[in-house]
Amino acid sequence: MTKKKADVIKKTPKKDIVKADPKAAPVAAAEEDETLRVERLRKVLVQKREHILKESKKEIKKQVSGENRQFVETVLDDGDLAVVDVAEDINLKQLTAQRQMLIKIDAALTKLREGSYGICEECGCEIEEGRLKVMPFAICCRDCQELIEVRDKIEAQRD
């Protein structure tokens, strides 16, 4: 009996072939993208925080050094004193606004560490990337923020 060439070739046992999960690469890429996004947003928040602190310190130094008091000593009349009072009031309001901004930024940094950053506190949806770029400490999506502002406006009109 003549053996055919096909019969002579030894058959090797099949090896288990491990195929790469086609979904694994996009997930890994998405995780990397998310990591980069979070780091980018963290940098924006930290830079904004540092800028506000720098401006606040500058204003506080001006108040403490007596620059405004020196101006008061050269004041000629009550009208000039009123201008100084208004300027000091504006400076204090500006410092208060900066303090509130720092509180919001610190809260956003905490959320970033906890993994809840960028989630609307009202509806639970993700806040749009564009909104976070413009206002990195936003706690609500645009739609919910608009509803809050309308509600606040109505309540203010009632008072």
mmCIF file with all atom_site columns, C-alpha atoms in Angstrom:
data_model
loop_
_atom_site.group_PDB
_atom_site.id
_atom_site.type_symbol
_atom_site.label_atom_id
_atom_site.label_alt_id
_atom_site.label_comp_id
_atom_site.label_asym_id
_atom_site.label_entity_id
_atom_site.label_seq_id
_atom_site.pdbx_PDB_ins_code
_atom_site.Cartn_x
_atom_site.Cartn_y
_atom_site.Cartn_z
_atom_site.occupancy
_atom_site.B_iso_or_equiv
_atom_site.pdbx_formal_charge
_atom_site.auth_seq_id
_atom_site.auth_comp_id
_atom_site.auth_asym_id
_atom_site.auth_atom_id
_atom_site.pdbx_PDB_model_num
ATOM 1   C CA . MET A 1 1   ? 0.000   0.000   0.000  1.00 0.00 ? 1   MET A CA 1
ATOM 2   C CA . THR A 1 2   ? 1.380   3.310   -1.007 1.00 0.00 ? 2   THR A CA 1
ATOM 3   C CA . LYS A 1 3   ? 1.180   6.159   1.393  1.00 0.00 ? 3   LYS A CA 1
ATOM 4   C CA . LYS A 1 4   ? 0.183   9.478   0.120  1.00 0.00 ? 4   LYS A CA 1
ATOM 5   C CA . LYS A 1 5   ? 2.178   12.554  0.984  1.00 0.00 ? 5   LYS A CA 1
ATOM 6   C CA . ALA A 1 6   ? -0.693  13.823  3.078  1.00 0.00 ? 6   ALA A CA 1
ATOM 7   C CA . ASP A 1 7   ? -0.581  10.649  5.179  1.00 0.00 ? 7   ASP A CA 1
ATOM 8   C CA . VAL A 1 8   ? 3.140   11.011  5.881  1.00 0.00 ? 8   VAL A CA 1
ATOM 9   C CA . ILE A 1 9   ? 2.903   14.494  7.381  1.00 0.00 ? 9   ILE A CA 1
ATOM 10  C CA . LYS A 1 10  ? 2.651   14.217  11.106 1.00 0.00 ? 10  LYS A CA 1
ATOM 11  C CA . LYS A 1 11  ? -0.227  15.898  12.617 1.00 0.00 ? 11  LYS A CA 1
ATOM 12  C CA . THR A 1 12  ? 0.674   18.181  15.472 1.00 0.00 ? 12  THR A CA 1
ATOM 13  C CA . PRO A 1 13  ? -1.800  18.715  18.223 1.00 0.00 ? 13  PRO A CA 1
ATOM 14  C CA . LYS A 1 14  ? -3.674  21.962  18.058 1.00 0.00 ? 14  LYS A CA 1
ATOM 15  C CA . LYS A 1 15  ? -2.347  24.568  20.391 1.00 0.00 ? 15  LYS A CA 1
ATOM 16  C CA . ASP A 1 16  ? -4.692  26.867  22.175 1.00 0.00 ? 16  ASP A CA 1
ATOM 17  C CA . ILE A 1 17  ? -4.486  30.157  20.423 1.00 0.00 ? 17  ILE A CA 1
ATOM 18  C CA . VAL A 1 18  ? -5.114  33.100  22.659 1.00 0.00 ? 18  VAL A CA 1
ATOM 19  C CA . LYS A 1 19  ? -6.704  35.817  20.673 1.00 0.00 ? 19  LYS A CA 1
ATOM 20  C CA . ALA A 1 20  ? -6.555  39.374  21.872 1.00 0.00 ? 20  ALA A CA 1
ATOM 21  C CA . ASP A 1 21  ? -9.858  40.658  23.066 1.00 0.00 ? 21  ASP A CA 1
ATOM 22  C CA . PRO A 1 22  ? -10.875 43.249  20.465 1.00 0.00 ? 22  PRO A CA 1
ATOM 23  C CA . LYS A 1 23  ? -12.627 45.235  23.185 1.00 0.00 ? 23  LYS A CA 1
ATOM 24  C CA . ALA A 1 24  ? -9.535  45.349  25.414 1.00 0.00 ? 24  ALA A CA 1
ATOM 25  C CA . ALA A 1 25  ? -7.617  47.888  23.357 1.00 0.00 ? 25  ALA A CA 1
ATOM 26  C CA . PRO A 1 26  ? -10.396 50.490  23.223 1.00 0.00 ? 26  PRO A CA 1
ATOM 27  C CA . VAL A 1 27  ? -10.993 50.130  26.970 1.00 0.00 ? 27  VAL A CA 1
ATOM 28  C CA . ALA A 1 28  ? -7.291  50.592  27.711 1.00 0.00 ? 28  ALA A CA 1
ATOM 29  C CA . ALA A 1 29  ? -7.178  53.565  25.364 1.00 0.00 ? 29  ALA A CA 1
ATOM 30  C CA . ALA A 1 30  ? -10.291 55.011  26.966 1.00 0.00 ? 30  ALA A CA 1
ATOM 31  C CA . GLU A 1 31  ? -8.773  54.610  30.432 1.00 0.00 ? 31  GLU A CA 1
ATOM 32  C CA . GLU A 1 32  ? -5.603  56.328  29.244 1.00 0.00 ? 32  GLU A CA 1
ATOM 33  C CA . ASP A 1 33  ? -7.658  59.128  27.680 1.00 0.00 ? 33  ASP A CA 1
ATOM 34  C CA . GLU A 1 34  ? -9.591  59.521  30.932 1.00 0.00 ? 34  GLU A CA 1
ATOM 35  C CA . THR A 1 35  ? -6.344  59.630  32.926 1.00 0.00 ? 35  THR A CA 1
ATOM 36  C CA . LEU A 1 36  ? -4.976  62.342  30.627 1.00 0.00 ? 36  LEU A CA 1
ATOM 37  C CA . ARG A 1 37  ? -8.265  64.251  30.820 1.00 0.00 ? 37  ARG A CA 1
ATOM 38  C CA . VAL A 1 38  ? -8.293  64.128  34.615 1.00 0.00 ? 38  VAL A CA 1
ATOM 39  C CA . GLU A 1 39  ? -4.660  65.249  34.794 1.00 0.00 ? 39  GLU A CA 1
ATOM 40  C CA . ARG A 1 40  ? -5.323  68.103  32.364 1.00 0.00 ? 40  ARG A CA 1
ATOM 41  C CA . LEU A 1 41  ? -8.339  69.273  34.371 1.00 0.00 ? 41  LEU A CA 1
ATOM 42  C CA . ARG A 1 42  ? -6.385  68.957  37.630 1.00 0.00 ? 42  ARG A CA 1
ATOM 43  C CA . LYS A 1 43  ? -3.662  71.202  36.187 1.00 0.00 ? 43  LYS A CA 1
ATOM 44  C CA . VAL A 1 44  ? -6.252  73.784  35.108 1.00 0.00 ? 44  VAL A CA 1
ATOM 45  C CA . LEU A 1 45  ? -7.776  73.795  38.601 1.00 0.00 ? 45  LEU A CA 1
ATOM 46  C CA . VAL A 1 46  ? -4.390  74.072  40.321 1.00 0.00 ? 46  VAL A CA 1
ATOM 47  C CA . GLN A 1 47  ? -3.284  76.906  38.010 1.00 0.00 ? 47  GLN A CA 1
ATOM 48  C CA . LYS A 1 48  ? -6.529  78.802  38.585 1.00 0.00 ? 48  LYS A CA 1
ATOM 49  C CA . ARG A 1 49  ? -6.149  78.270  42.337 1.00 0.00 ? 49  ARG A CA 1
ATOM 50  C CA . GLU A 1 50  ? -2.560  79.553  42.302 1.00 0.00 ? 50  GLU A CA 1
ATOM 51  C CA . HIS A 1 51  ? -3.569  82.612  40.260 1.00 0.00 ? 51  HIS A CA 1
ATOM 52  C CA . ILE A 1 52  ? -6.380  83.507  42.671 1.00 0.00 ? 52  ILE A CA 1
ATOM 53  C CA . LEU A 1 53  ? -4.105  83.035  45.686 1.00 0.00 ? 53  LEU A CA 1
ATOM 54  C CA . LYS A 1 54  ? -1.467  85.267  44.108 1.00 0.00 ? 54  LYS A CA 1
ATOM 55  C CA . GLU A 1 55  ? -4.004  88.019  43.394 1.00 0.00 ? 55  GLU A CA 1
ATOM 56  C CA . SER A 1 56  ? -5.529  87.734  46.865 1.00 0.00 ? 56  SER A CA 1
ATOM 57  C CA . LYS A 1 57  ? -2.137  87.931  48.568 1.00 0.00 ? 57  LYS A CA 1
ATOM 58  C CA . LYS A 1 58  ? -1.269  91.001  46.503 1.00 0.00 ? 58  LYS A CA 1
ATOM 59  C CA . GLU A 1 59  ? -4.506  92.716  47.558 1.00 0.00 ? 59  GLU A CA 1
ATOM 60  C CA . ILE A 1 60  ? -4.081  91.756  51.215 1.00 0.00 ? 60  ILE A CA 1
ATOM 61  C CA . LYS A 1 61  ? -0.506  93.097  51.222 1.00 0.00 ? 61  LYS A CA 1
ATOM 62  C CA . LYS A 1 62  ? -1.814  96.350  49.779 1.00 0.00 ? 62  LYS A CA 1
ATOM 63  C CA . GLN A 1 63  ? -4.411  96.592  52.554 1.00 0.00 ? 63  GLN A CA 1
ATOM 64  C CA . VAL A 1 64  ? -1.943  95.721  55.316 1.00 0.00 ? 64  VAL A CA 1
ATOM 65  C CA . SER A 1 65  ? 0.856   97.960  54.032 1.00 0.00 ? 65  SER A CA 1
ATOM 66  C CA . GLY A 1 66  ? -1.409  100.941 54.337 1.00 0.00 ? 66  GLY A CA 1
ATOM 67  C CA . GLU A 1 67  ? -1.400  102.046 50.706 1.00 0.00 ? 67  GLU A CA 1
ATOM 68  C CA . ASN A 1 68  ? -5.042  102.989 51.066 1.00 0.00 ? 68  ASN A CA 1
ATOM 69  C CA . ARG A 1 69  ? -4.423  104.716 54.412 1.00 0.00 ? 69  ARG A CA 1
ATOM 70  C CA . GLN A 1 70  ? -1.670  106.821 52.858 1.00 0.00 ? 70  GLN A CA 1
ATOM 71  C CA . PHE A 1 71  ? -4.162  107.879 50.217 1.00 0.00 ? 71  PHE A CA 1
ATOM 72  C CA . VAL A 1 72  ? -6.662  108.820 52.944 1.00 0.00 ? 72  VAL A CA 1
ATOM 73  C CA . GLU A 1 73  ? -4.092  111.154 54.530 1.00 0.00 ? 73  GLU A CA 1
ATOM 74  C CA . THR A 1 74  ? -3.917  113.137 51.285 1.00 0.00 ? 74  THR A CA 1
ATOM 75  C CA . VAL A 1 75  ? -7.697  113.311 50.945 1.00 0.00 ? 75  VAL A CA 1
ATOM 76  C CA . LEU A 1 76  ? -9.058  116.791 50.612 1.00 0.00 ? 76  LEU A CA 1
ATOM 77  C CA . ASP A 1 77  ? -12.776 116.451 51.335 1.00 0.00 ? 77  ASP A CA 1
ATOM 78  C CA . ASP A 1 78  ? -15.650 114.117 52.214 1.00 0.00 ? 78  ASP A CA 1
ATOM 79  C CA . GLY A 1 79  ? -16.162 113.185 48.566 1.00 0.00 ? 79  GLY A CA 1
ATOM 80  C CA . ASP A 1 80  ? -12.628 111.831 48.404 1.00 0.00 ? 80  ASP A CA 1
ATOM 81  C CA . LEU A 1 81  ? -13.269 109.826 51.587 1.00 0.00 ? 81  LEU A CA 1
ATOM 82  C CA . ALA A 1 82  ? -16.380 108.343 49.992 1.00 0.00 ? 82  ALA A CA 1
ATOM 83  C CA . VAL A 1 83  ? -14.320 107.229 46.993 1.00 0.00 ? 83  VAL A CA 1
ATOM 84  C CA . VAL A 1 84  ? -11.809 105.554 49.329 1.00 0.00 ? 84  VAL A CA 1
ATOM 85  C CA . ASP A 1 85  ? -14.638 103.810 51.208 1.00 0.00 ? 85  ASP A CA 1
ATOM 86  C CA . VAL A 1 86  ? -16.129 102.524 47.963 1.00 0.00 ? 86  VAL A CA 1
ATOM 87  C CA . ALA A 1 87  ? -12.713 101.306 46.782 1.00 0.00 ? 87  ALA A CA 1
ATOM 88  C CA . GLU A 1 88  ? -12.129 99.446  50.058 1.00 0.00 ? 88  GLU A CA 1
ATOM 89  C CA . ASP A 1 89  ? -15.605 97.935  49.863 1.00 0.00 ? 89  ASP A CA 1
ATOM 90  C CA . ILE A 1 90  ? -14.941 96.750  46.308 1.00 0.00 ? 90  ILE A CA 1
ATOM 91  C CA . ASN A 1 91  ? -11.611 95.261  47.393 1.00 0.00 ? 91  ASN A CA 1
ATOM 92  C CA . LEU A 1 92  ? -13.273 93.388  50.257 1.00 0.00 ? 92  LEU A CA 1
ATOM 93  C CA . LYS A 1 93  ? -16.000 92.081  47.948 1.00 0.00 ? 93  LYS A CA 1
ATOM 94  C CA . GLN A 1 94  ? -13.341 90.995  45.486 1.00 0.00 ? 94  GLN A CA 1
ATOM 95  C CA . LEU A 1 95  ? -11.466 89.143  48.236 1.00 0.00 ? 95  LEU A CA 1
ATOM 96  C CA . THR A 1 96  ? -14.716 87.480  49.333 1.00 0.00 ? 96  THR A CA 1
ATOM 97  C CA . ALA A 1 97  ? -15.440 86.375  45.754 1.00 0.00 ? 97  ALA A CA 1
ATOM 98  C CA . GLN A 1 98  ? -11.895 85.038  45.431 1.00 0.00 ? 98  GLN A CA 1
ATOM 99  C CA . ARG A 1 99  ? -12.312 83.118  48.690 1.00 0.00 ? 99  ARG A CA 1
ATOM 100 C CA . GLN A 1 100 ? -15.557 81.564  47.427 1.00 0.00 ? 100 GLN A CA 1
ATOM 101 C CA . MET A 1 101 ? -13.832 80.646  44.166 1.00 0.00 ? 101 MET A CA 1
ATOM 102 C CA . LEU A 1 102 ? -11.017 78.942  46.107 1.00 0.00 ? 102 LEU A CA 1
ATOM 103 C CA . ILE A 1 103 ? -13.583 76.927  48.067 1.00 0.00 ? 103 ILE A CA 1
ATOM 104 C CA . LYS A 1 104 ? -15.195 75.774  44.803 1.00 0.00 ? 104 LYS A CA 1
ATOM 105 C CA . ILE A 1 105 ? -11.825 74.874  43.290 1.00 0.00 ? 105 ILE A CA 1
ATOM 106 C CA . ASP A 1 106 ? -10.811 72.911  46.393 1.00 0.00 ? 106 ASP A CA 1
ATOM 107 C CA . ALA A 1 107 ? -14.132 71.042  46.253 1.00 0.00 ? 107 ALA A CA 1
ATOM 108 C CA . ALA A 1 108 ? -13.525 70.247  42.564 1.00 0.00 ? 108 ALA A CA 1
ATOM 109 C CA . LEU A 1 109 ? -10.018 68.959  43.351 1.00 0.00 ? 109 LEU A CA 1
ATOM 110 C CA . THR A 1 110 ? -11.482 66.732  46.075 1.00 0.00 ? 110 THR A CA 1
ATOM 111 C CA . LYS A 1 111 ? -14.071 65.375  43.625 1.00 0.00 ? 111 LYS A CA 1
ATOM 112 C CA . LEU A 1 112 ? -11.300 64.761  41.110 1.00 0.00 ? 112 LEU A CA 1
ATOM 113 C CA . ARG A 1 113 ? -9.400  62.654  43.662 1.00 0.00 ? 113 ARG A CA 1
ATOM 114 C CA . GLU A 1 114 ? -12.572 60.762  44.607 1.00 0.00 ? 114 GLU A CA 1
ATOM 115 C CA . GLY A 1 115 ? -13.531 60.103  40.992 1.00 0.00 ? 115 GLY A CA 1
ATOM 116 C CA . SER A 1 116 ? -16.812 62.021  41.088 1.00 0.00 ? 116 SER A CA 1
ATOM 117 C CA . TYR A 1 117 ? -15.555 65.109  39.258 1.00 0.00 ? 117 TYR A CA 1
ATOM 118 C CA . GLY A 1 118 ? -17.551 66.208  36.234 1.00 0.00 ? 118 GLY A CA 1
ATOM 119 C CA . ILE A 1 119 ? -20.815 64.644  37.385 1.00 0.00 ? 119 ILE A CA 1
ATOM 120 C CA . CYS A 1 120 ? -23.803 66.982  37.683 1.00 0.00 ? 120 CYS A CA 1
ATOM 121 C CA . GLU A 1 121 ? -25.001 67.210  41.286 1.00 0.00 ? 121 GLU A CA 1
ATOM 122 C CA . GLU A 1 122 ? -28.582 67.755  40.109 1.00 0.00 ? 122 GLU A CA 1
ATOM 123 C CA . CYS A 1 123 ? -29.218 65.088  37.458 1.00 0.00 ? 123 CYS A CA 1
ATOM 124 C CA . GLY A 1 124 ? -26.178 62.811  37.774 1.00 0.00 ? 124 GLY A CA 1
ATOM 125 C CA . CYS A 1 125 ? -25.227 63.173  34.108 1.00 0.00 ? 125 CYS A CA 1
ATOM 126 C CA . GLU A 1 126 ? -21.722 63.943  32.932 1.00 0.00 ? 126 GLU A CA 1
ATOM 127 C CA . ILE A 1 127 ? -20.912 67.655  32.649 1.00 0.00 ? 127 ILE A CA 1
ATOM 128 C CA . GLU A 1 128 ? -19.796 68.561  29.124 1.00 0.00 ? 128 GLU A CA 1
ATOM 129 C CA . GLU A 1 129 ? -16.022 68.812  28.558 1.00 0.00 ? 129 GLU A CA 1
ATOM 130 C CA . GLY A 1 130 ? -16.378 72.304  27.072 1.00 0.00 ? 130 GLY A CA 1
ATOM 131 C CA . ARG A 1 131 ? -18.171 73.561  30.173 1.00 0.00 ? 131 ARG A CA 1
ATOM 132 C CA . LEU A 1 132 ? -15.471 72.124  32.431 1.00 0.00 ? 132 LEU A CA 1
ATOM 133 C CA . LYS A 1 133 ? -12.758 73.779  30.350 1.00 0.00 ? 133 LYS A CA 1
ATOM 134 C CA . VAL A 1 134 ? -14.415 77.174  30.758 1.00 0.00 ? 134 VAL A CA 1
ATOM 135 C CA . MET A 1 135 ? -15.553 76.644  34.338 1.00 0.00 ? 135 MET A CA 1
ATOM 136 C CA . PRO A 1 136 ? -13.511 73.759  35.808 1.00 0.00 ? 136 PRO A CA 1
ATOM 137 C CA . PHE A 1 137 ? -15.263 74.012  39.181 1.00 0.00 ? 137 PHE A CA 1
ATOM 138 C CA . ALA A 1 138 ? -18.782 73.626  37.729 1.00 0.00 ? 138 ALA A CA 1
ATOM 139 C CA . ILE A 1 139 ? -20.998 71.319  39.782 1.00 0.00 ? 139 ILE A CA 1
ATOM 140 C CA . CYS A 1 140 ? -23.973 71.216  37.409 1.00 0.00 ? 140 CYS A CA 1
ATOM 141 C CA . CYS A 1 141 ? -24.427 70.599  33.709 1.00 0.00 ? 141 CYS A CA 1
ATOM 142 C CA . ARG A 1 142 ? -25.517 73.561  31.612 1.00 0.00 ? 142 ARG A CA 1
ATOM 143 C CA . ASP A 1 143 ? -29.187 72.553  31.522 1.00 0.00 ? 143 ASP A CA 1
ATOM 144 C CA . CYS A 1 144 ? -29.456 72.075  35.293 1.00 0.00 ? 144 CYS A CA 1
ATOM 145 C CA . GLN A 1 145 ? -27.534 75.300  35.943 1.00 0.00 ? 145 GLN A CA 1
ATOM 146 C CA . GLU A 1 146 ? -29.983 77.210  33.747 1.00 0.00 ? 146 GLU A CA 1
ATOM 147 C CA . LEU A 1 147 ? -32.917 75.716  35.677 1.00 0.00 ? 147 LEU A CA 1
ATOM 148 C CA . ILE A 1 148 ? -31.288 76.677  38.986 1.00 0.00 ? 148 ILE A CA 1
ATOM 149 C CA . GLU A 1 149 ? -30.736 80.246  37.787 1.00 0.00 ? 149 GLU A CA 1
ATOM 150 C CA . VAL A 1 150 ? -34.353 80.555  36.615 1.00 0.00 ? 150 VAL A CA 1
ATOM 151 C CA . ARG A 1 151 ? -35.592 79.157  39.939 1.00 0.00 ? 151 ARG A CA 1
ATOM 152 C CA . ASP A 1 152 ? -33.329 81.540  41.898 1.00 0.00 ? 152 ASP A CA 1
ATOM 153 C CA . LYS A 1 153 ? -34.527 84.484  39.809 1.00 0.00 ? 153 LYS A CA 1
ATOM 154 C CA . ILE A 1 154 ? -38.183 83.598  40.475 1.00 0.00 ? 154 ILE A CA 1
ATOM 155 C CA . GLU A 1 155 ? -37.502 83.235  44.209 1.00 0.00 ? 155 GLU A CA 1
ATOM 156 C CA . ALA A 1 156 ? -35.667 86.577  44.272 1.00 0.00 ? 156 ALA A CA 1
ATOM 157 C CA . GLN A 1 157 ? -38.647 88.279  42.619 1.00 0.00 ? 157 GLN A CA 1
ATOM 158 C CA . ARG A 1 158 ? -40.975 86.865  45.283 1.00 0.00 ? 158 ARG A CA 1
ATOM 159 C CA . ASP A 1 159 ? -38.895 88.363  48.076 1.00 0.00 ? 159 ASP A CA 1
#
